[in-house]
């Protein structure tokens, strides 16, 4: 069993069914909650040197994805974390996040920012397990974040320490 990370463009044809599936999962969880202020996404945000879109492959099959784009000069924003449904709960998303962090440091970023939705407890657990700091009250019912003045997004930040990655790279 051979696994490797590979850089891709978010427009690559092989990714389209995965991206559509990811958005399908969001629609199943949230209905049209997030569609009212749909995000504008530009491909160039996810291309080097400022951004990155990666896939984790096992024996040539894409089993997980992740990306980052610039949030500000020092901060990369993680997006599109996805794992094949049949392979979840095996640490693959954590590996993708760690690779994105490593690559963000190499690209000169010192901070990571990300959001997840209020109905994604598994994502909250993932980011907490990876050392991300919640910018919201973990003791509050996540559904409360779907009501004004909130926008449904649960925000996290993490400071990247270059030295932590020089030992693993």
Short mmCIF file of C-alpha atoms in Angstrom, two decimals, residues 23 26 30 32-41 69 71 77-80 113-120 123-124 127 133-138 140-157:
data_model
loop_
_atom_site.label_atom_id
_atom_site.label_comp_id
_atom_site.label_asym_id
_atom_site.label_seq_id
_atom_site.Cartn_x
_atom_site.Cartn_y
_atom_site.Cartn_z
CA UNK A 23 -20.58 20.36 -1.31
CA UNK A 26 -22.61 20.35 3.17
CA UNK A 30 -27.15 22.55 6.20
CA UNK A 32 -29.36 26.23 1.88
CA UNK A 33 -28.10 27.83 5.12
CA UNK A 34 -24.71 28.82 3.65
CA UNK A 35 -25.89 29.41 0.09
CA UNK A 36 -27.38 32.80 0.87
CA UNK A 37 -23.89 34.31 1.08
CA UNK A 38 -21.93 31.86 -1.04
CA UNK A 39 -18.21 32.41 -1.03
CA UNK A 40 -16.39 33.59 -4.11
CA UNK A 41 -13.45 31.28 -4.77
CA UNK A 69 -5.26 30.09 0.49
CA UNK A 71 -6.01 34.99 4.53
CA UNK A 77 -6.68 29.78 5.57
CA UNK A 78 -7.28 26.03 5.44
CA UNK A 79 -10.13 24.86 3.20
CA UNK A 80 -11.54 21.73 1.50
CA UNK A 113 -7.03 30.34 10.24
CA UNK A 114 -9.97 28.11 9.41
CA UNK A 115 -13.69 27.81 9.79
CA UNK A 116 -16.00 24.86 10.01
CA UNK A 117 -19.75 24.73 10.24
CA UNK A 118 -21.85 24.53 13.39
CA UNK A 119 -23.08 21.02 12.41
CA UNK A 120 -19.65 19.42 11.98
CA UNK A 123 -14.31 18.65 12.28
CA UNK A 124 -14.31 20.49 15.61
CA UNK A 127 -9.02 20.76 14.81
CA UNK A 133 -7.55 27.36 19.32
CA UNK A 134 -11.33 27.83 19.07
CA UNK A 135 -12.46 31.43 18.67
CA UNK A 136 -15.87 30.50 20.05
CA UNK A 137 -17.28 29.03 23.26
CA UNK A 138 -16.97 25.24 23.20
CA UNK A 140 -22.25 26.69 23.96
CA UNK A 141 -24.71 24.65 21.86
CA UNK A 142 -23.21 24.85 18.33
CA UNK A 143 -26.70 25.45 16.88
CA UNK A 144 -26.68 28.84 18.64
CA UNK A 145 -23.95 29.89 16.20
CA UNK A 146 -26.48 29.60 13.36
CA UNK A 147 -28.51 32.50 14.79
CA UNK A 148 -27.72 36.25 14.61
CA UNK A 149 -25.40 37.82 15.44
CA UNK A 150 -23.42 34.73 14.37
CA UNK A 151 -22.94 33.47 10.80
CA UNK A 152 -22.78 29.69 11.39
CA UNK A 153 -19.01 29.50 11.10
CA UNK A 154 -16.89 28.19 13.95
CA UNK A 155 -13.48 29.84 13.72
CA UNK A 156 -10.10 28.41 14.76
CA UNK A 157 -6.55 29.75 14.73
#
